[in-house]
Short mmCIF file of C-alpha atoms and ligand atoms in Angstrom, two decimals:
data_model
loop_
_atom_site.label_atom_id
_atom_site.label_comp_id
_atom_site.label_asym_id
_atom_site.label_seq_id
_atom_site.Cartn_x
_atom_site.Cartn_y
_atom_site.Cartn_z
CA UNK A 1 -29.44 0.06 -109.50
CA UNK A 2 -27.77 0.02 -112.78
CA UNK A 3 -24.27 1.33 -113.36
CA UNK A 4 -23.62 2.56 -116.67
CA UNK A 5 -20.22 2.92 -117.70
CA UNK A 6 -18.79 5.35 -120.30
CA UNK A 7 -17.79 4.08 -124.06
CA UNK A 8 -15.03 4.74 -126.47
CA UNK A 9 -11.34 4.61 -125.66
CA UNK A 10 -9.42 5.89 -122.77
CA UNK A 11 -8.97 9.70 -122.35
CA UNK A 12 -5.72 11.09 -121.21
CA UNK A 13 -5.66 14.47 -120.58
CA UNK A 14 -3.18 16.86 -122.76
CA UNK A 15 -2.56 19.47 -120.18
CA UNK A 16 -0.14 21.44 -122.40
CA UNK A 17 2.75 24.06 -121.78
CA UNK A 18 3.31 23.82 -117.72
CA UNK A 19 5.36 27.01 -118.17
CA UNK A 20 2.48 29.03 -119.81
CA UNK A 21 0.18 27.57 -117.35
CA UNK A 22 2.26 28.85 -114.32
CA UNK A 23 3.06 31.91 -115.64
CA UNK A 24 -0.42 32.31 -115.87
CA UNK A 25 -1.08 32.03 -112.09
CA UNK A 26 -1.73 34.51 -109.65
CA UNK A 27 1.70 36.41 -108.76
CA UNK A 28 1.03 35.10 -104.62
CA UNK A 29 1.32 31.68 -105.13
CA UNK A 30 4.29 32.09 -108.00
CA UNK A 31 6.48 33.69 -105.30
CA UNK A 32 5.39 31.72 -102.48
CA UNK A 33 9.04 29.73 -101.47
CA UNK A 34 8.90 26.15 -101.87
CA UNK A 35 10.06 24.46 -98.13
CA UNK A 36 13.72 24.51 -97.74
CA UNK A 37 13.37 21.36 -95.49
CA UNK A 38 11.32 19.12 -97.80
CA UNK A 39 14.27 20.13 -100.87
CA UNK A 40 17.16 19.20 -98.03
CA UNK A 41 15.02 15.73 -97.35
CA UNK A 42 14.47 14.93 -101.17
CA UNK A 43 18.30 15.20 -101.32
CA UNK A 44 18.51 12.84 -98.01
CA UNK A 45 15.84 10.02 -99.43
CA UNK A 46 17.95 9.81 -102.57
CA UNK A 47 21.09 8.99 -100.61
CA UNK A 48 19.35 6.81 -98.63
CA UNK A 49 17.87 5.01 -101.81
CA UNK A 50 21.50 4.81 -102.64
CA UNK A 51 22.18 2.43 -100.31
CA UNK A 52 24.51 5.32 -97.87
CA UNK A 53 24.20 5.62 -94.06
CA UNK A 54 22.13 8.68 -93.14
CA UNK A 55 21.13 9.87 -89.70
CA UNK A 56 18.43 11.92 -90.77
CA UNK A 57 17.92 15.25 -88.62
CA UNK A 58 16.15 17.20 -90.67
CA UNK A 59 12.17 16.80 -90.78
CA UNK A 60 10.41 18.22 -87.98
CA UNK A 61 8.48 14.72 -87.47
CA UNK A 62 8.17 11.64 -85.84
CA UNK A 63 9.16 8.05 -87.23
CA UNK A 64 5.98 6.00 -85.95
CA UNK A 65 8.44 3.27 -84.92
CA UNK A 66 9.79 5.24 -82.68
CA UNK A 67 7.44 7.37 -81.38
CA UNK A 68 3.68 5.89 -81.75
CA UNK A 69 0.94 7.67 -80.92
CA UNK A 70 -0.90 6.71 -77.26
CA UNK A 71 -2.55 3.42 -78.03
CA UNK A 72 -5.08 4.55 -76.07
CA UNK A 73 -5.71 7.61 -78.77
CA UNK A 74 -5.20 5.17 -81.46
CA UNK A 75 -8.25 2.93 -79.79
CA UNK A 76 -10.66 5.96 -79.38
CA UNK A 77 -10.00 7.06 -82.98
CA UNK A 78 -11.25 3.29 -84.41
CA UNK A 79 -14.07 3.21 -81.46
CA UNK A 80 -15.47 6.94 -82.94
CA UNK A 81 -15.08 5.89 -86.49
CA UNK A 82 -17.13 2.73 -85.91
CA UNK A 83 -19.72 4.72 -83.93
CA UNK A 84 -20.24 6.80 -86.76
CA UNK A 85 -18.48 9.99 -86.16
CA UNK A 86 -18.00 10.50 -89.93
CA UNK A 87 -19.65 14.30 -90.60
CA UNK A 88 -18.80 17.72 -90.96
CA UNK A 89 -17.43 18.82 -87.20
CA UNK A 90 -19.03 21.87 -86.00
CA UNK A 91 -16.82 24.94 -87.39
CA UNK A 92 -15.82 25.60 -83.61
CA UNK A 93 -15.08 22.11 -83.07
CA UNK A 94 -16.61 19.23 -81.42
CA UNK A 95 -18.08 20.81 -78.09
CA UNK A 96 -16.27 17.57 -75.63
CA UNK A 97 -12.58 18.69 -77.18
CA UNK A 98 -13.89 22.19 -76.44
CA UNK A 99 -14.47 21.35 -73.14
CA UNK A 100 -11.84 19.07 -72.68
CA UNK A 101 -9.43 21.51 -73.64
CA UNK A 102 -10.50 23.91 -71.08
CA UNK A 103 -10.03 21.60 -68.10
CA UNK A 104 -6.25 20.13 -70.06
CA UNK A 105 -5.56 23.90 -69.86
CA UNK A 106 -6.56 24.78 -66.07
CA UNK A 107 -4.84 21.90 -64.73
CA UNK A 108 -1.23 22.49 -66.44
CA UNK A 109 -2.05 26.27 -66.05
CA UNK A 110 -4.57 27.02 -63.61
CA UNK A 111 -6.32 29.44 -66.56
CA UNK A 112 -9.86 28.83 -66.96
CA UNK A 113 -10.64 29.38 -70.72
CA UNK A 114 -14.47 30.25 -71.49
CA UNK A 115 -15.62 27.75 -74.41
CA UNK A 116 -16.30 30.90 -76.57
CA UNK A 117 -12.09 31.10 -76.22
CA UNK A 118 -11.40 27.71 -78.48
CA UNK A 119 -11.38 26.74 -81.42
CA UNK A 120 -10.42 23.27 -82.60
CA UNK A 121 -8.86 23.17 -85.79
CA UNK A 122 -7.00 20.77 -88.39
CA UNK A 123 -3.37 20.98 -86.68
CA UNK A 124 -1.43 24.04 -86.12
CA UNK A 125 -0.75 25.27 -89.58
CA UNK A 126 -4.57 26.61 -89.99
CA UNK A 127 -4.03 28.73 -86.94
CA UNK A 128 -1.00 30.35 -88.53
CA UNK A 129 -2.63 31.57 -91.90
CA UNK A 130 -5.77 32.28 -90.06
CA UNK A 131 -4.45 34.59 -87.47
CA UNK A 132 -2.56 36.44 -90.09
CA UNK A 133 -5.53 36.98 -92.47
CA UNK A 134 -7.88 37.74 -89.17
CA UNK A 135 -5.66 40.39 -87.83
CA UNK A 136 -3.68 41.58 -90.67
CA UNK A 137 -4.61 44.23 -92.96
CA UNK A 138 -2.31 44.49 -96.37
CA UNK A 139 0.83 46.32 -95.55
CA UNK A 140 0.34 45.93 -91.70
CA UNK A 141 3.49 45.15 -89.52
CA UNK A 142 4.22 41.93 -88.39
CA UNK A 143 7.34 41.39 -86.39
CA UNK A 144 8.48 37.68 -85.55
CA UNK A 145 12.13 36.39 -84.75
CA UNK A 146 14.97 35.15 -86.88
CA UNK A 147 15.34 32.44 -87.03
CA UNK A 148 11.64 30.72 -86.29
CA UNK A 149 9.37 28.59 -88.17
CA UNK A 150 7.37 29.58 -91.13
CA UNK A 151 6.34 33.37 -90.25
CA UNK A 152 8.36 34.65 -93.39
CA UNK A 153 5.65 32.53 -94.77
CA UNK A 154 2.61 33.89 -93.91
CA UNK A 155 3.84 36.98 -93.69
CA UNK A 156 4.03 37.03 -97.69
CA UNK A 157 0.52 35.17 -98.05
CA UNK A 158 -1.05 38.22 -96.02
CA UNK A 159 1.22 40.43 -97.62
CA UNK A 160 1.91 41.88 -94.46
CA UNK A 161 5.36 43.95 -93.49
CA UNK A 162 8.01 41.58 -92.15
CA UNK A 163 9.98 42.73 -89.40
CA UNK A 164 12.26 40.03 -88.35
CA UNK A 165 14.07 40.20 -85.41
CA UNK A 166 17.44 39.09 -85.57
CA UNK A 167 18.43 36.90 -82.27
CA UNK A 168 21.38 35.30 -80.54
CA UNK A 169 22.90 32.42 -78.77
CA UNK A 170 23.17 34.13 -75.59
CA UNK A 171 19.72 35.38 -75.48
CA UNK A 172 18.79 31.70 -76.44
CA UNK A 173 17.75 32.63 -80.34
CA UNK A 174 14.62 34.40 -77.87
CA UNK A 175 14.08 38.15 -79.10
CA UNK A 176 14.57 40.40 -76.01
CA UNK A 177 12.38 43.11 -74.98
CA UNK A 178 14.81 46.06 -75.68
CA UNK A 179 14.75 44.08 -79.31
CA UNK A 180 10.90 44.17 -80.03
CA UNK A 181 10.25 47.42 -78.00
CA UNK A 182 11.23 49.58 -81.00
CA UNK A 183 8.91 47.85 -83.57
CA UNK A 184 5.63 47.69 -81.05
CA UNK A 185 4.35 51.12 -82.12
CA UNK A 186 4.08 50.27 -85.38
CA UNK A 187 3.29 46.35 -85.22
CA UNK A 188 -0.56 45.20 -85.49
CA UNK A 189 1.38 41.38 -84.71
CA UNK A 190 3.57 40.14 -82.90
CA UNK A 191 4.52 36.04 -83.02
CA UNK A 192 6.42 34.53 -79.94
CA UNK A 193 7.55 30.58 -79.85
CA UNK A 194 8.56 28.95 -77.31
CA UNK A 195 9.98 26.09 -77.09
CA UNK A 196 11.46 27.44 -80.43
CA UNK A 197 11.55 25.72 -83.90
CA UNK A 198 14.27 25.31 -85.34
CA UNK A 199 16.89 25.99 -81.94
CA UNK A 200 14.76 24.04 -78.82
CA UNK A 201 14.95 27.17 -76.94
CA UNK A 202 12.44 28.45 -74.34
CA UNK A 203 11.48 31.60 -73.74
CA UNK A 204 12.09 32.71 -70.56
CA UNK A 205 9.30 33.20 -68.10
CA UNK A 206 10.70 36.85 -66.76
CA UNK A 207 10.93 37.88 -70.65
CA UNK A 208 7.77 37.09 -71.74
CA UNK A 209 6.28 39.08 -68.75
CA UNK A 210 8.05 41.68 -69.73
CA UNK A 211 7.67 41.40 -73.27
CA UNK A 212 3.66 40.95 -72.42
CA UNK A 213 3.73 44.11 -70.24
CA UNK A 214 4.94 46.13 -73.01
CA UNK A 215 2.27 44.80 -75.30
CA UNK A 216 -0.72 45.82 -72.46
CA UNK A 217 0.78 49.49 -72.14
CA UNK A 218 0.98 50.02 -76.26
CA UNK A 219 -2.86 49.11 -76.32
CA UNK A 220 -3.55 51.72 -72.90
CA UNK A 221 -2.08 54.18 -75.79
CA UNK A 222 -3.93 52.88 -78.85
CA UNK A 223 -7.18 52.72 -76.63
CA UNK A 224 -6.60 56.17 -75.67
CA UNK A 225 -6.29 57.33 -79.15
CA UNK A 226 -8.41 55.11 -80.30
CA UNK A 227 -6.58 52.65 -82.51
CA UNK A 228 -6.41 49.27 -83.36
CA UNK A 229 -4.85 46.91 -81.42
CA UNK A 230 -1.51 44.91 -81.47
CA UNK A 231 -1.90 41.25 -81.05
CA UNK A 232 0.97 38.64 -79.80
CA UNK A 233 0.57 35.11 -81.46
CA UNK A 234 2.22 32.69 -78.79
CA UNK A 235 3.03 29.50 -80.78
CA UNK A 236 3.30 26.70 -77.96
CA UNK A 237 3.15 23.92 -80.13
CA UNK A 238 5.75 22.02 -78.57
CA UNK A 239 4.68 23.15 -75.02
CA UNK A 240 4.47 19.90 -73.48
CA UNK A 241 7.87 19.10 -74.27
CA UNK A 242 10.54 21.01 -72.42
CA UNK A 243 13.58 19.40 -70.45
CA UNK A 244 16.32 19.84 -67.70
CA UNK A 245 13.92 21.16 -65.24
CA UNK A 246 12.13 23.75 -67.49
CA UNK A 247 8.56 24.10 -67.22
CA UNK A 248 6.46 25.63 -69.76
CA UNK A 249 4.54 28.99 -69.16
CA UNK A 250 1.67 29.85 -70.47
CA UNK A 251 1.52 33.91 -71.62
CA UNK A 252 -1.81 34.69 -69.18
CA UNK A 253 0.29 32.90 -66.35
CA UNK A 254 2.50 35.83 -66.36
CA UNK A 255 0.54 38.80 -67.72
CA UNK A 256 -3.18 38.02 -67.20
CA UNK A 257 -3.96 41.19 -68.12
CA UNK A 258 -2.78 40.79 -71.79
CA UNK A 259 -5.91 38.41 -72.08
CA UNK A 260 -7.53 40.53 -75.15
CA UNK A 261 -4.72 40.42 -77.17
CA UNK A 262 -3.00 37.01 -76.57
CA UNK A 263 -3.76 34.57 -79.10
CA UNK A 264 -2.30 31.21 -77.77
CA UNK A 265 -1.69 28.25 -80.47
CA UNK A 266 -1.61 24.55 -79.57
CA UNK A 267 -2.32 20.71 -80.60
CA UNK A 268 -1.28 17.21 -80.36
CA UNK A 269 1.02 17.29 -83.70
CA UNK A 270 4.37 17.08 -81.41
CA UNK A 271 3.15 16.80 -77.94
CA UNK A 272 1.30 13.36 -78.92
CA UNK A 273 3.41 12.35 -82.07
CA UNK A 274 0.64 12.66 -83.94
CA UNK A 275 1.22 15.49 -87.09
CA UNK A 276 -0.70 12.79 -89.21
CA UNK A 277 -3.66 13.14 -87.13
CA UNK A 278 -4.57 17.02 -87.59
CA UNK A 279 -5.57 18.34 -84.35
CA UNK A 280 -4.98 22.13 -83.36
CA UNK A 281 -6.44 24.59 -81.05
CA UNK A 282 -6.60 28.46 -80.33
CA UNK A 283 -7.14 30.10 -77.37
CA UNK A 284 -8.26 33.65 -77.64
CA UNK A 285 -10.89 36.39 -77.01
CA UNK A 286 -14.72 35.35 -77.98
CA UNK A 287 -14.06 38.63 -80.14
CA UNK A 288 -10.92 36.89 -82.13
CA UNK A 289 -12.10 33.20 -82.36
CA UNK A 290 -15.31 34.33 -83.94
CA UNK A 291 -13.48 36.16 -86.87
CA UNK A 292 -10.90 32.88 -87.05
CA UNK A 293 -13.83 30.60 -86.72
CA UNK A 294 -15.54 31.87 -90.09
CA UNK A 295 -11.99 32.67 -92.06
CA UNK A 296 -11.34 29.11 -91.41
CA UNK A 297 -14.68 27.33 -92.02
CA UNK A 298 -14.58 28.51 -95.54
CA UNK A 299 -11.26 26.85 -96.13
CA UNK A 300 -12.58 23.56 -94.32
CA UNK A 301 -9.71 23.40 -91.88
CA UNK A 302 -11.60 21.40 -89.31
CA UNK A 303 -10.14 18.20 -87.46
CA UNK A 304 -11.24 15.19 -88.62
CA UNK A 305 -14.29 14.32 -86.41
CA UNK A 306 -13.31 11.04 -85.03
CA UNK A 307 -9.88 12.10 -84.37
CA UNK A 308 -11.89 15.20 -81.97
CA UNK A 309 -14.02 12.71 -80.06
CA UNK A 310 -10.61 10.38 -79.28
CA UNK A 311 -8.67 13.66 -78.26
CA UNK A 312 -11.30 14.53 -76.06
CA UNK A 313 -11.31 11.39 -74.32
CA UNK A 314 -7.65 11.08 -74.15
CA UNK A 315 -7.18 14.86 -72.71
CA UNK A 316 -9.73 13.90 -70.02
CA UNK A 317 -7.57 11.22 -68.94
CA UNK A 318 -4.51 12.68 -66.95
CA UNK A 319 -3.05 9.12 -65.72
CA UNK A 320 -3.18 7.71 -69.69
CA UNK A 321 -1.27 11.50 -70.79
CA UNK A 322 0.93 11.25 -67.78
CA UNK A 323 2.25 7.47 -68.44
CA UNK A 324 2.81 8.83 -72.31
CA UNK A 325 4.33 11.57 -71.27
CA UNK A 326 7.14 10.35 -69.19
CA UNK A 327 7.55 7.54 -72.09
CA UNK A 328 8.23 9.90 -74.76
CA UNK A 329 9.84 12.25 -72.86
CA UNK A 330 12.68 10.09 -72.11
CA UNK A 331 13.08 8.93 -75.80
CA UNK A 332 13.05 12.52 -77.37
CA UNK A 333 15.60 13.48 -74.25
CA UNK A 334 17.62 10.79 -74.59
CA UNK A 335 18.32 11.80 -78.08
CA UNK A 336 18.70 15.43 -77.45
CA UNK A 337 21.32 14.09 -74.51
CA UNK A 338 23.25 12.12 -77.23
CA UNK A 339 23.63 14.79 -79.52
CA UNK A 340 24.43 17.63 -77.15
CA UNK A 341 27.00 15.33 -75.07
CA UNK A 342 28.98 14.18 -78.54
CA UNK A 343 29.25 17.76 -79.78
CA UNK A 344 30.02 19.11 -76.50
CA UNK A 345 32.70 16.81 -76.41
CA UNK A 346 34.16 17.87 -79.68
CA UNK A 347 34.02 21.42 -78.87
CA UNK A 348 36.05 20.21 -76.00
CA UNK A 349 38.85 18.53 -77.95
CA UNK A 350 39.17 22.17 -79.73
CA UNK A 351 37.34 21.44 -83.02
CA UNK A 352 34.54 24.65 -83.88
CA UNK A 353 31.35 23.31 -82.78
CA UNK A 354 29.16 24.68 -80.36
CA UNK A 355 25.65 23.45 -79.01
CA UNK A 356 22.73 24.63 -77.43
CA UNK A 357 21.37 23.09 -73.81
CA UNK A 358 18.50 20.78 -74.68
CA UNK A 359 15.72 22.65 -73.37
CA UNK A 360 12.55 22.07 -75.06
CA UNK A 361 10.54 20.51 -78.60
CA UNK A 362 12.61 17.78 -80.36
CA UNK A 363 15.65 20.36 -81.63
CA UNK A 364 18.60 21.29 -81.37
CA UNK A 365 21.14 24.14 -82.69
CA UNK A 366 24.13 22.83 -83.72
CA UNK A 367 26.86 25.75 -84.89
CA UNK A 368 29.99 24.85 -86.82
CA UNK A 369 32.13 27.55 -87.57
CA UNK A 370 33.91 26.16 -91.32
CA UNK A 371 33.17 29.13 -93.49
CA UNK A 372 36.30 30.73 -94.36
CA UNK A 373 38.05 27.11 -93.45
CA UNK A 374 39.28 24.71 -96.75
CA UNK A 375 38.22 20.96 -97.48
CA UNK A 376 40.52 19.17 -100.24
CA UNK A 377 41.84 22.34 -100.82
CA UNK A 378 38.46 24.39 -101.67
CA UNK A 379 37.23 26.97 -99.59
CA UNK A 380 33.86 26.60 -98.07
CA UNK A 381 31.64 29.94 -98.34
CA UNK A 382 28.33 29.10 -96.95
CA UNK A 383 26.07 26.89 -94.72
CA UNK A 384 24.38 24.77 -97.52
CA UNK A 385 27.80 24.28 -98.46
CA UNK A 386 28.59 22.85 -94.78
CA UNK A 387 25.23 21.30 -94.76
CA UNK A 388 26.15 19.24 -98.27
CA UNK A 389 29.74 18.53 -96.73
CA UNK A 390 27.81 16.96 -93.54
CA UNK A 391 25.71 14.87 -95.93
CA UNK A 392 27.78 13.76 -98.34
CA UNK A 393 31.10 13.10 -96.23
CA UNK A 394 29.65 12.19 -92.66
CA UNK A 395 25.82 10.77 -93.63
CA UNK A 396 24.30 13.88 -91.41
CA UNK A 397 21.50 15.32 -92.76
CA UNK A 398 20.72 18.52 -91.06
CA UNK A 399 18.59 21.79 -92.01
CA UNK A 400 20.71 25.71 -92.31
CA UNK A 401 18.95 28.21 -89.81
CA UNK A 402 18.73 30.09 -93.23
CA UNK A 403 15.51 27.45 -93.66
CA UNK A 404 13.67 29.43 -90.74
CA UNK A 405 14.17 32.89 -92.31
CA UNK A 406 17.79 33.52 -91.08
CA UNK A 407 19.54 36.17 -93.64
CA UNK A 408 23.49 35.65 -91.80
CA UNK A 409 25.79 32.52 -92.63
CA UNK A 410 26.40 32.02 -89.03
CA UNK A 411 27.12 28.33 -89.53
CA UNK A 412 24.05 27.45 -86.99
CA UNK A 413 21.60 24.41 -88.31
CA UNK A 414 18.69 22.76 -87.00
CA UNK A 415 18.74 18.95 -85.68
CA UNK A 416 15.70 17.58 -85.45
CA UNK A 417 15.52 13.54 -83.15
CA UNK A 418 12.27 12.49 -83.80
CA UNK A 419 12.77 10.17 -86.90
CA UNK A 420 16.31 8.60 -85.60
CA UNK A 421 17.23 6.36 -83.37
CA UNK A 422 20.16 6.12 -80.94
CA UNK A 423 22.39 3.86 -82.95
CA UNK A 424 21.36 6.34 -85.78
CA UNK A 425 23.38 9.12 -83.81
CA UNK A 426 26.16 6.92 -81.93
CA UNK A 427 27.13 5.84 -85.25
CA UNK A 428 27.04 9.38 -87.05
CA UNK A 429 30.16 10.75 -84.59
CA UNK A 430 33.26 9.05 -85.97
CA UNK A 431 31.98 10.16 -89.77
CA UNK A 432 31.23 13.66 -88.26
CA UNK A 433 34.81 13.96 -86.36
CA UNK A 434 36.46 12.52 -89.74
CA UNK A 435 35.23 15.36 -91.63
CA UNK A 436 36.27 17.65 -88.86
CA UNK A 437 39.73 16.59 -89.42
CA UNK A 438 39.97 16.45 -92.96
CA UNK A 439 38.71 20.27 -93.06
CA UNK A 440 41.94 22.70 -92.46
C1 PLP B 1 6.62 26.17 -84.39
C2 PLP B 1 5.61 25.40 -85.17
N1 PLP B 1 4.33 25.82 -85.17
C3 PLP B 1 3.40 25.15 -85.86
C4 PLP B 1 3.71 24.03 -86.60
C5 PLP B 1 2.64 23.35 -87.38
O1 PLP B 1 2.08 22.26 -86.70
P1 PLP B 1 0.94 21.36 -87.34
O2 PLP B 1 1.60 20.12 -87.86
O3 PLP B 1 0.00 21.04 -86.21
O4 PLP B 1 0.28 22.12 -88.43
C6 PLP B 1 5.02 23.57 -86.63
C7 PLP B 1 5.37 22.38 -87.43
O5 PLP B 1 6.49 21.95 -87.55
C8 PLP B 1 5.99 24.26 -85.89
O6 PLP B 1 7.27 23.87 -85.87
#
């Protein structure tokens, strides 16, 4: 074969006025927010780069040197690449994950999911959009809490009605039932989390029954009058990792009945450490997955192959998920531990800090109540402003609950242990207590 190569001098392309160019861009994607989180961690890298001490609590991620994905996972991946699983995945997914998924899910739930119920796709994110565009019309209701992760999002790229619940610390940062009961008439969605992103928060069993129940009685209406449906999006990403004796639930444990309209979202992005690897799944009717299956083709949002074939094994193997399990289990709760037992002790001494149990995903909600309070004489206004006080005086770098869609300067913020390691957060308390005292 001969390669020909082009002639003439180098071409580097002029592409011209970026300001006319964006302007010139659909109105979406030109009021689409940027992520708060990746701004905060742009700030954090620079200080870093800088040479100061940082324990870094704000990316919702893993540091592979601390938590490395199953080597056994890692092994199946190279073993399926070498065999040659290199192609275009079906659009449903691979049919062992399918299958693999369904037995993973009877034997931590005891539901049997049909195979026409999944749908393996690249991570979590894919879900997301693709539930919004599949059940969604323009100007359809979507009601989600405040603060979670990302609906504010999607609500705006499905240009659907927002109706954010605004939640509490008693109720764990959970929406209530006498909270979302109002909104269900008019709702064609409703998104649950649990364990919650950004506060580590489950939702409580009893709650989502109820919650769940109220759902199955608004469709008896809308069949009756014939009516479309209201769906509940139950976003269980971080499922596998709950703590202090909490078990997760899965919706259909509670409220079988609510099977038609349930659409359950899951992966091994947190519960393997592996949100480089891109594997997701949905569990829903035949009806829904169908309509998700074809938005979602067209946008190519499949797993990688190899990475399917490696899950599948690794799912299938409960002693290998068990021994990884209890592994990183104890390293994310450790952490947690740390965090919740050194601002607990604060509060303690009298300085305003509270904390939130560790209960679940790798989070948790730290509140400190400085607005209104002065540092070197200035008064301090708002959370970013606490949040730049944090990182600049006591090397913490943590994320406002106004990230995750939260109007109110409550002073909460999201701390996130998977990229830090102990000393990281031993170290961080005598720089976080000086800054305590120095505010009046
Ligand atoms: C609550 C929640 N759902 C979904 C996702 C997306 O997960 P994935 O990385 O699999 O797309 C995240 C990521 O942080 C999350 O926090």
């Amino acid at each position: 074969m001969t390669v020909t190569t082009p002639s003439g001098s180098r071409i580097e392309p002029n592409f011209g006025n970026p300001e006319t160019i964006d302007a010139s861009l659909a109105s979406m994607v030109r009021a689409l927010k940027g992520s708060e989180i990746l701004r905060i961690a742009t700030e954090v890298r620079a200080m870093v780069a800088a040479g100061k001490q940082v324990c870094n609590l704000t990316v919702g991620d893993f540091n592979s040197k601390y938590f490395p994905i199953p080597a056994l996972l890692l092994d199946g991946i190279t073993r399926a690449l070498a065999a040659g699983e290199t192609n275009y995945p079906p659009s449903d997914g691979v049919l062992v994950l399918r299958q693999a998924v369904t037995e993973y899910v009877e034997r931590v739930s005891r539901i049997r999911y049909p195979l026409e119920s999944v749908l393996i796709t690249g991570g979590a994110r894919p879900v997301l959009y693709g539930v919004y565009r599949t059940v969604l019309n323009a100007g359809d209701t979507v009601v989600f809490a405040g603060p979670s992760w990302n609906n504010n999002h999607y609500a705006w790229l499905a240009g659907a009605h927002p109706v954010d619940i605004v939640t509490d610390r008693d109720h764990g940062f959970q929406p209530t039932l006498a909270q979302i009961a109002p909104h269900l008439p008019k709702a064609t969605l409703l998104c649950l989390c649990s364990p919650l992103n950004p506060t580590g928060t489950i939702m409580e069993p009893v709650m989502l029954e109820a919650i769940l129940r109220a759902v199955v009685a608004e469709n008896q209406v809308r069949e009756r009058r014939g009516t479309p449906y209201l769906f509940v999006l139950y976003d269980q990403i971080y499922g596998a990792l709950t703590f202090g004796g909490k078990r997760h639930v899965y919706p259909l444990e509670v409220a079988p009945e609510a099977a038609p309209w349930v659409i359950t979202l899951d992966g091994i992005s947190k519960s393997l450490a592996a949100t480089g690897l891109r594997v997701g799944w949905v569990l829903a009717a035949p009806a829904v997955i169908a309509r998700l299956r074809d938005l979602l083709g067209h946008v190519g949002a499949w797993a990688p192959r190899a990475e399917q074939v490696a899950v599948a094994e690794f799912l299938r193997n409960p002693d290998a998920m068990a021994e990884f399990r209890a592994v990183m289990d104890s390293q994310v709760q450790m952490r947690l531990d740390a965090l919740y037992q050194g601002f607990c002790a604060l509060k303690a001494q009298g300085y305003p800090v509270d904390c939130v149990n560790p209960q679940g995903a790798i989070y948790l909600g730290l509140q400190l109540r400085l607005i209104g309070r002065t540092i070197d004489g200035v008064r301090i206004e708002t959370n970013d402003e606490i949040r730049s006080l944090l990182l600049e005086r006591a090397g913490l770098a943590v994320v406002p609950f106004q990230a995750f869609g939260l109007k109110e300067e409550t002073g909460w913020f999201r701390m996130s242990v998977g990229a830090v390691s102990m000393d990281d957060i031993t170290q961080a308390f005598p720089r976080i207590r000086a800054l305590l005292d120095a505010v009046k």
